[in-house]
GROMACS .gro file of C-alpha atoms in nm:
model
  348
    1UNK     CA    1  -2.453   8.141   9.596
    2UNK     CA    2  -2.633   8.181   9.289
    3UNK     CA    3  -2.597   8.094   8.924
    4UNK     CA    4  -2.734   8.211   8.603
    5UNK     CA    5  -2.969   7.895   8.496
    6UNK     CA    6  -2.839   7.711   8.182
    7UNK     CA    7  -3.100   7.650   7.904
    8UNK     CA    8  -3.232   7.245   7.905
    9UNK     CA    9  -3.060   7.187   7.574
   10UNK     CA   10  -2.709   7.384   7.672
   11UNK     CA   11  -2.668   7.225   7.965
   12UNK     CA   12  -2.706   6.884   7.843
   13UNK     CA   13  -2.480   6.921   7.577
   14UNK     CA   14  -2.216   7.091   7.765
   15UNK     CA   15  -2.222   6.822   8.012
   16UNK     CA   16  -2.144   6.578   7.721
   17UNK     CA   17  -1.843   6.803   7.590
   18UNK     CA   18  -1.706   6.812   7.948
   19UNK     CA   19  -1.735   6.414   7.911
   20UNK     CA   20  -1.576   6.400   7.562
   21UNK     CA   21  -1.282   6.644   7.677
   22UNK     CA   22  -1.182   6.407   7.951
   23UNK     CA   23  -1.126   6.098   7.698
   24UNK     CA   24  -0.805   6.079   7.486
   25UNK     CA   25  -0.893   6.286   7.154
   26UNK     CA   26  -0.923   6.009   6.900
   27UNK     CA   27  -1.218   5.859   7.145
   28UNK     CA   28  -1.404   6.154   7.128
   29UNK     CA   29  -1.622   6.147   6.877
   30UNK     CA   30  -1.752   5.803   6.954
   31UNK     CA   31  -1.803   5.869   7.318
   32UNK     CA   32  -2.015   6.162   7.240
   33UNK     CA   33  -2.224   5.977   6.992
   34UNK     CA   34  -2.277   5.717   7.270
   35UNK     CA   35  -2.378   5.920   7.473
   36UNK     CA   36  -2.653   6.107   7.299
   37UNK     CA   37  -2.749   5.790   7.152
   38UNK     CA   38  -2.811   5.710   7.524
   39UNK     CA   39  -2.986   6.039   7.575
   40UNK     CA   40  -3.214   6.018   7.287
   41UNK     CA   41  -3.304   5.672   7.406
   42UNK     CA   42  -3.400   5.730   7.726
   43UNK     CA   43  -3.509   6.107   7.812
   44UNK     CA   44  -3.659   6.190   7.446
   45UNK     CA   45  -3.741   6.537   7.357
   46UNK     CA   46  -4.023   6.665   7.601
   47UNK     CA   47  -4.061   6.647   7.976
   48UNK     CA   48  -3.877   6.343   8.003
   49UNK     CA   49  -3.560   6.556   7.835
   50UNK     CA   50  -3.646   6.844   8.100
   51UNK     CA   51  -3.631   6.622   8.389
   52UNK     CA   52  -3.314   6.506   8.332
   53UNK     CA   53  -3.123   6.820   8.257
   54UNK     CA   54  -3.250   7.009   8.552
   55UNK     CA   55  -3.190   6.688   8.799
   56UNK     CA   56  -2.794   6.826   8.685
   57UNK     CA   57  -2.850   7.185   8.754
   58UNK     CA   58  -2.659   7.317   9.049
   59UNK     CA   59  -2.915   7.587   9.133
   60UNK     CA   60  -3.031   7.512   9.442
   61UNK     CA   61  -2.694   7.271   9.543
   62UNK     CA   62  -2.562   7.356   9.899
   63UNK     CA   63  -2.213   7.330   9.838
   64UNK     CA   64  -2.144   7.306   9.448
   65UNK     CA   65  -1.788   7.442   9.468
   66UNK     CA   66  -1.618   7.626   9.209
   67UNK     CA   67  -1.666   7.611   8.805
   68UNK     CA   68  -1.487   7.291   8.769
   69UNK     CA   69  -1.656   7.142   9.074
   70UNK     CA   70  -2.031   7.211   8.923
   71UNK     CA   71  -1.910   7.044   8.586
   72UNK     CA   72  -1.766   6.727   8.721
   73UNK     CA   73  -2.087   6.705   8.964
   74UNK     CA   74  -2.345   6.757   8.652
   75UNK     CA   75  -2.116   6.490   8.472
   76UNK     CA   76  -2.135   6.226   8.736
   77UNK     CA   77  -2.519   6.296   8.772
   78UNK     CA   78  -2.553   6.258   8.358
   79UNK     CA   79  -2.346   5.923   8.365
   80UNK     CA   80  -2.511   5.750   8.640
   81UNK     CA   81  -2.873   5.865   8.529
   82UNK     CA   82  -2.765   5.679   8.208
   83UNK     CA   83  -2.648   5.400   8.339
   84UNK     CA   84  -2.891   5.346   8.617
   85UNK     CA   85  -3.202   5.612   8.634
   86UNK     CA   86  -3.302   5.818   8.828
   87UNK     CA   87  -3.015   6.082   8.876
   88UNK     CA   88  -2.731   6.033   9.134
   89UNK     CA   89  -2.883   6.339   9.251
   90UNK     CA   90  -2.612   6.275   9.613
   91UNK     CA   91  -2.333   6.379   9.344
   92UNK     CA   92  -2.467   6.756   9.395
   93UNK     CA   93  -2.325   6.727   9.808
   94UNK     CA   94  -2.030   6.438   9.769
   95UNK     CA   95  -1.663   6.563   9.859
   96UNK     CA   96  -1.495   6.697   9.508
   97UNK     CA   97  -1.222   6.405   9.551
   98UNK     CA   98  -1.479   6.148   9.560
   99UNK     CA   99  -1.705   6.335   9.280
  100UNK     CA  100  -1.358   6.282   9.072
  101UNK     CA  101  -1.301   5.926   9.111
  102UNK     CA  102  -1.616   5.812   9.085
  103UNK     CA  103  -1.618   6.018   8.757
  104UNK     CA  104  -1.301   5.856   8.653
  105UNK     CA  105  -1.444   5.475   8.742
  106UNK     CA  106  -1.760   5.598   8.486
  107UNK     CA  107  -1.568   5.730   8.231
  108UNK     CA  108  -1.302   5.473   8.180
  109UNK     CA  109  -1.641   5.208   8.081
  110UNK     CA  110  -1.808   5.494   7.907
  111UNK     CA  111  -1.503   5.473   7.725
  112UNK     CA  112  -1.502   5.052   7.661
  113UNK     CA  113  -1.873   5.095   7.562
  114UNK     CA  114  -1.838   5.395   7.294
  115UNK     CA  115  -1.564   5.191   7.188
  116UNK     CA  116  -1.727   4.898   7.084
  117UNK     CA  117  -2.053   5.036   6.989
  118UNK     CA  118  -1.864   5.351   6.739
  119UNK     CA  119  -1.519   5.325   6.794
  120UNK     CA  120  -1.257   5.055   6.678
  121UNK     CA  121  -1.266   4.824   6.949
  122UNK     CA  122  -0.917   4.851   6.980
  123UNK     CA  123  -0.962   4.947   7.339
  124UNK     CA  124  -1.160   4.619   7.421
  125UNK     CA  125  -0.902   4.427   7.264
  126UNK     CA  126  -0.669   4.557   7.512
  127UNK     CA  127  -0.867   4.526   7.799
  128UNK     CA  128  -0.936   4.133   7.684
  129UNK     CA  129  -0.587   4.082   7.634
  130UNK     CA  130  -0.418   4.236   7.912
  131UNK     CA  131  -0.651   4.285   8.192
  132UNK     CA  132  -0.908   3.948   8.091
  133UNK     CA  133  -0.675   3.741   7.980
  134UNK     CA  134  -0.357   3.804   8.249
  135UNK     CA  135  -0.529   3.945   8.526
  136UNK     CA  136  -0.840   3.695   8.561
  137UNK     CA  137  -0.931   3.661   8.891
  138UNK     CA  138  -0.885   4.063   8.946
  139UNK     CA  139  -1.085   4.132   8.675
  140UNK     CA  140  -1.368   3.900   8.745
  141UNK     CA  141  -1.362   4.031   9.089
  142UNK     CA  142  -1.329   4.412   9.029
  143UNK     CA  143  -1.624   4.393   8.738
  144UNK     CA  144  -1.926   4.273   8.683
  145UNK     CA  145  -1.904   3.994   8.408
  146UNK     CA  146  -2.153   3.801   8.251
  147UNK     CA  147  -2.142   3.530   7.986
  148UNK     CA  148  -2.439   3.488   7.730
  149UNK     CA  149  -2.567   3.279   7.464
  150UNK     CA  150  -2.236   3.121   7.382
  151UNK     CA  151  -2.307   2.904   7.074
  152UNK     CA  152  -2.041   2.648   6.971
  153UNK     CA  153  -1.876   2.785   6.701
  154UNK     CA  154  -1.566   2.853   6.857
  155UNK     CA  155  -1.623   3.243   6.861
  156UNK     CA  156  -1.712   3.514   7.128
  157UNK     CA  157  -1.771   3.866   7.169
  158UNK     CA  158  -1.604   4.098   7.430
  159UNK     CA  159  -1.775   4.435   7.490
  160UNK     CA  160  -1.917   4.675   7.782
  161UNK     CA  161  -2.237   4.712   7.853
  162UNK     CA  162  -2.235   5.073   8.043
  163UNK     CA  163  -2.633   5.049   8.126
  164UNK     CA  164  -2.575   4.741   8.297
  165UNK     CA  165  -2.286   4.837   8.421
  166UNK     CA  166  -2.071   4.518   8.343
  167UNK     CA  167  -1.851   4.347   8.054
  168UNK     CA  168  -2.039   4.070   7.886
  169UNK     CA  169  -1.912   3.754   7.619
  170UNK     CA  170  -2.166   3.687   7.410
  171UNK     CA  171  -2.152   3.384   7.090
  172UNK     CA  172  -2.292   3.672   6.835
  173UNK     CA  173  -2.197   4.009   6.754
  174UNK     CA  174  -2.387   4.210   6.966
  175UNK     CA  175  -2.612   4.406   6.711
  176UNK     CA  176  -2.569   4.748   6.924
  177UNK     CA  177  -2.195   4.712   6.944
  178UNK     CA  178  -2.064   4.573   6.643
  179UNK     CA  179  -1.721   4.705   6.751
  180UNK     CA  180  -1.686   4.425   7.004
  181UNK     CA  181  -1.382   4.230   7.053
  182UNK     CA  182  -1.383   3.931   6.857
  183UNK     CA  183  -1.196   3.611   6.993
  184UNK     CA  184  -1.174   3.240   6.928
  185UNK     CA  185  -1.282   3.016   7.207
  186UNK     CA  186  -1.325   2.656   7.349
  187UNK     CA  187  -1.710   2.602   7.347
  188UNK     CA  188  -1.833   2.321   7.596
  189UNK     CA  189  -2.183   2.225   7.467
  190UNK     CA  190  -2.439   2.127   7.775
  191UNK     CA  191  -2.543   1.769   7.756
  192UNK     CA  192  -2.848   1.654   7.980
  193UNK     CA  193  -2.791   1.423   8.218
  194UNK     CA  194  -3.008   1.117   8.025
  195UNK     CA  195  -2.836   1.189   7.695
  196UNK     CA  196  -2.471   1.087   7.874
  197UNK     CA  197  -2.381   0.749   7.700
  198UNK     CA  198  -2.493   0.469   7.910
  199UNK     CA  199  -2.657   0.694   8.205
  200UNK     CA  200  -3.062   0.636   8.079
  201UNK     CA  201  -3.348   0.798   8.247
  202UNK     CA  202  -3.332   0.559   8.533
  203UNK     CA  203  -3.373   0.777   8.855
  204UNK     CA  204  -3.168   0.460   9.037
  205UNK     CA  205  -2.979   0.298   8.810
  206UNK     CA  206  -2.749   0.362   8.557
  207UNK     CA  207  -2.315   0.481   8.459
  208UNK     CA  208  -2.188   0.861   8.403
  209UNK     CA  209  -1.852   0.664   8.267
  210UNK     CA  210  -1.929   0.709   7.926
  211UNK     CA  211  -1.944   1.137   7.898
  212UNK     CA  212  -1.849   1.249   7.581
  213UNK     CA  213  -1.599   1.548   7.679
  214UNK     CA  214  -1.452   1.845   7.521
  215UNK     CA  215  -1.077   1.894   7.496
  216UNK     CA  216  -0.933   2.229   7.587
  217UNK     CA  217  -0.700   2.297   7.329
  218UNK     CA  218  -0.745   2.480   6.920
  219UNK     CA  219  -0.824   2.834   7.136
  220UNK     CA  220  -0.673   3.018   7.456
  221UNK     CA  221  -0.976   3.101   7.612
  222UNK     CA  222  -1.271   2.869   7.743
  223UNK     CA  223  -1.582   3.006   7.801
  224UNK     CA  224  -1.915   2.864   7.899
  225UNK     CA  225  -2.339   2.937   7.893
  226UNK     CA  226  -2.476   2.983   8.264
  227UNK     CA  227  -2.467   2.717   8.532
  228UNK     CA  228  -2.804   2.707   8.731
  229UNK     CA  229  -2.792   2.387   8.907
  230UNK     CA  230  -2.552   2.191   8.601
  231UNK     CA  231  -2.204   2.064   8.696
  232UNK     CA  232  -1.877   2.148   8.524
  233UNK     CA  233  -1.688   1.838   8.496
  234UNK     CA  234  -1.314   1.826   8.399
  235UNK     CA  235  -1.020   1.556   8.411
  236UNK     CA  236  -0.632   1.609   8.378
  237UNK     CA  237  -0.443   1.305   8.229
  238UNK     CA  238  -0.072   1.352   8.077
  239UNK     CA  239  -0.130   1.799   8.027
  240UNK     CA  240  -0.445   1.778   7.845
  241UNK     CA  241  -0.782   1.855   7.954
  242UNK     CA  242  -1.105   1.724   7.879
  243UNK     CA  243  -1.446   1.882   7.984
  244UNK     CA  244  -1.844   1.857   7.980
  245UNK     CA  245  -2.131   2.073   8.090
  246UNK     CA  246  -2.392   1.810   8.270
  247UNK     CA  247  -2.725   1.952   8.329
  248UNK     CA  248  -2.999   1.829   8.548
  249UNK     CA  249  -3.278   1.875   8.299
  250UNK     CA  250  -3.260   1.994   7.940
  251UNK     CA  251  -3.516   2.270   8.031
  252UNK     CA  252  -3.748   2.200   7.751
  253UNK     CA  253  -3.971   1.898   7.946
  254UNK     CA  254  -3.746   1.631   7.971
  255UNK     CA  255  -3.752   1.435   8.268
  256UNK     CA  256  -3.550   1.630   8.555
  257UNK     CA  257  -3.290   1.408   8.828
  258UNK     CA  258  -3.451   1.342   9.133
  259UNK     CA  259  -3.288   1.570   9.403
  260UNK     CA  260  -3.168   1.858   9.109
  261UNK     CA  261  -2.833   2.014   9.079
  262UNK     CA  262  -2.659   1.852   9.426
  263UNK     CA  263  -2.792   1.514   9.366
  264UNK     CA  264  -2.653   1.516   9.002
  265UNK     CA  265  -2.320   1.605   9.127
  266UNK     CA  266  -2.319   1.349   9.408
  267UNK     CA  267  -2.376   1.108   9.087
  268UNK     CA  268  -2.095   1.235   8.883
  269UNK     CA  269  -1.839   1.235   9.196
  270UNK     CA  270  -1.964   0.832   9.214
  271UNK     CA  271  -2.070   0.893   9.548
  272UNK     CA  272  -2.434   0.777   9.499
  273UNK     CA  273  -2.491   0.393   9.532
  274UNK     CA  274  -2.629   0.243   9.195
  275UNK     CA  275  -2.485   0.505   8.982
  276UNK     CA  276  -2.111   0.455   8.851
  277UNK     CA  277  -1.948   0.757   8.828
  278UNK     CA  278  -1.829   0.960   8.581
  279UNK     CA  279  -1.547   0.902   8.371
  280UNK     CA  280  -1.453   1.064   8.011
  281UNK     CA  281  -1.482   0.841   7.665
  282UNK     CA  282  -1.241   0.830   7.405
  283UNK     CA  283  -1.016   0.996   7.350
  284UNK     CA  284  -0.976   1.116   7.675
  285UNK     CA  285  -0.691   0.866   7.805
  286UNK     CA  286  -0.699   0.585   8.117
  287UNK     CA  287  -0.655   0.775   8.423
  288UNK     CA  288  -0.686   1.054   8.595
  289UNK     CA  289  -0.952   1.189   8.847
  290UNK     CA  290  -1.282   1.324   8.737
  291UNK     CA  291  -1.332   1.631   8.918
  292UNK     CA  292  -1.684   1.729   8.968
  293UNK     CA  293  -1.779   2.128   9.015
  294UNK     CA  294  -2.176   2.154   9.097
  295UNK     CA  295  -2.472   2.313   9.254
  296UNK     CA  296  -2.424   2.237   9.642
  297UNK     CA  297  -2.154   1.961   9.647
  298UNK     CA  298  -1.786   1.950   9.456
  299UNK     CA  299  -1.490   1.710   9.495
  300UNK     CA  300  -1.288   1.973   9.413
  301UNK     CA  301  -1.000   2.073   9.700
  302UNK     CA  302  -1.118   2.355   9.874
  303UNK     CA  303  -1.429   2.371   9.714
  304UNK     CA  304  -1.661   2.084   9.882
  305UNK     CA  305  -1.972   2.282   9.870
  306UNK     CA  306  -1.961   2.409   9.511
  307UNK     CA  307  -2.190   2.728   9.422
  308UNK     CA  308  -2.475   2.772   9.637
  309UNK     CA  309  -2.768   2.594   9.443
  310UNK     CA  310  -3.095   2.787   9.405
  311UNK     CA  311  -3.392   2.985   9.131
  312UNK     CA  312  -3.158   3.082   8.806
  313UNK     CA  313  -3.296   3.442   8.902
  314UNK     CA  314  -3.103   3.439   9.227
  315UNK     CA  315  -2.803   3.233   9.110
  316UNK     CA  316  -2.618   3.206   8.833
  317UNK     CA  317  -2.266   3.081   8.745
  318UNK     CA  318  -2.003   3.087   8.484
  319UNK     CA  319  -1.672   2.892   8.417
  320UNK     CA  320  -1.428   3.095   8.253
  321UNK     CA  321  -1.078   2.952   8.143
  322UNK     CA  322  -0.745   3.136   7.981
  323UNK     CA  323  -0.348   3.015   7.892
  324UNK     CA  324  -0.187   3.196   8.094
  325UNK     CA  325   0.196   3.161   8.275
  326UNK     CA  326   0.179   2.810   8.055
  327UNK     CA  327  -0.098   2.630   8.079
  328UNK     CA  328  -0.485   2.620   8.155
  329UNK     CA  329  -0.646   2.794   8.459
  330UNK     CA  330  -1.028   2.779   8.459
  331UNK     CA  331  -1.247   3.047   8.721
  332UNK     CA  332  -1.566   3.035   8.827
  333UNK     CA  333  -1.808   3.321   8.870
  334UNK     CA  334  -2.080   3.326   9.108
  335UNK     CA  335  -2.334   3.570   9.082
  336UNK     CA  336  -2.628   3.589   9.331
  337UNK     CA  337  -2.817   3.911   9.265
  338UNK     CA  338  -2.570   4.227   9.284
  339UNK     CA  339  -2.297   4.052   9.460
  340UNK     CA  340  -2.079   3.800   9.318
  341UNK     CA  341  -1.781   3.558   9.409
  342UNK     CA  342  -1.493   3.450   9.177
  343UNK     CA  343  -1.291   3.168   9.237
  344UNK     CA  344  -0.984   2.935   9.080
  345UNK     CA  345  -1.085   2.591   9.025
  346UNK     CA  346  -0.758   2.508   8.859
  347UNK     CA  347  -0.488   2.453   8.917
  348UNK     CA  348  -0.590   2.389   9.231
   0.00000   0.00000   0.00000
């Protein structure tokens, strides 16, 4: 079967129209900008622009099927060079059904990412709101999530990141998508370990009973910087919830706890002879059990090991927390390279 060969140019922008025509009309416009912004960024005029419209010609394809086919193929082979170069060239011999959904899965971020870099950001809102919000643990575990610099004024910023390929929070408006969701939040400032009241440098010696927590209450959503080694620590006395961010270091020289991330947590838990362990100050009421979430070691039910401790560029995690069905419920991502776990610390 042969074809008559599209110009460089035609082809790309045809490709985009095909794109734009599969959104609902009042998106159009913003996906298409988008997307040439994309183009312009990363195959500029010249052979770096050739390249990447012929890797979506169907010239020399085996089995391109019929008109339709060769568009949604050239589609899925422009959004995936986009989002993750080189070309998907495999889209020019994958069965049309699975051409189509994996079209679909592109499109619907595509569309989350136009949005909130030159649409309204009405459609992040609604993805926050009713897939984010209600759905947690689905959506954490469906998507690829990642929280940034989140600074503690009690603000955070929802958008998709289609390059990356996952939905980020972030404590600033994201300069390239100024559409982003914006949302008020519970921000849980890290503390090093030293700087807890009455803990001191002492390797040996020394009380976590004094932590200076953070209520969960003034926003519906919690949301925390990354975890690489740190413990989460919460307590539940009379419905409220306090909270702190313990690290193991402070990351700019200060003196680091002997044994890292599990041996911190072992402290906090009170498990560790010498150390009295950790309790919340005033106002945080009598009572309650401190429940320790770290690097290696928890005393949380179910959750005895914690996330697996290692190098920040192999581990990572998050806590994120919503009101939902009534109260509090606080997850935890885990992300170790391209795979990731999500779990419920609370209730437990």
């Amino acid at each position: 079967m042969s074809f008559i060969t599209k110009g460089n140019k035609r082809r790309v922008d045809e490709t985009v129209a095909f794109i734009a025509n599969k959104v609902p009309g009042p998106e159009r416009a913003a996906v298409k900008e988008f997307l040439y912004y994309l183009i312009d960024w990363l195959f500029p005029s010249g052979p770096n622009f050739k390249y990447f419209s012929r890797s979506m010609t169907m010239t020399n394809a085996e089995d391109p099927g019929d008109k339709a086919d060769r568009a949604a193929r050239r589609a899925l082979i422009m959004l995936d060079s986009l989002k993750n170069p080189p070309a998907y060239l495999a889209a020019k011999t994958l069965p049309t059904d699975t051409v189509n959904q994996e079209l679909d899965d592109l499109i619907a971020k595509l569309r989350m990412a136009a949005d909130g870099a030159y649409g309204t950001g009405h459609l992040l809102q609604t993805e926050f709101l009713t897939q984010l919000r209600t759905r947690t643990r689905l959506f954490l575990r469906e998507h690829k999530f990642f929280e940034g610099s989140i600074t503690n004024r009690g603000v955070g910023y929802f958008y998709c990141d289609f390059r990356l390929d996952r939905y980020q929070i972030e404590g600033n408006r994201p300069q390239r998508f100024p559409h982003a969701h914006e949302f008020e939040t519970v921000s849980i400032p890290a503390v090093a370990w030293y700087n807890v009241p009455g803990r001191t440098d002492s390797q040996t010696a020394g009380s976590f009973a004094q932590i200076v927590g953070t209520e969960l209450t003034g926003a519906e959503t919690l949301v925390t910087t990354q975890f690489t080694g740190c413990s989460f620590c919460f307590k539940v006395v009379g419905g409220r919830i306090f909270a702190a961010h313990i690290m193991p270091s402070d990351g700019l020289g200060g003196q680091g706890i002997t044994g890292g991330g599990p041996a911190l947590a072992r402290q906090l838990a009170g498990t560790v002879g010498g150390i009295t362990g950790g309790d919340f100050a005033a106002p945080c009421p009598n009572g309650g059990q401190l429940y320790v979430y770290g690097a290696g070691y928890s005393n949380l039910p179910r959750r005895a090991t914690g996330y697996p401790p290692g190098s920040p560029r192999d581990h990572t995690m998050y806590i994120f927390g919503t009101v939902n069905h009534g109260g509090w419920r606080l997850y935890t991502k885990h992300l170790n390279g391209d795979t990731s776990e999500t779990h419920r610390l609370y209730p437990f």
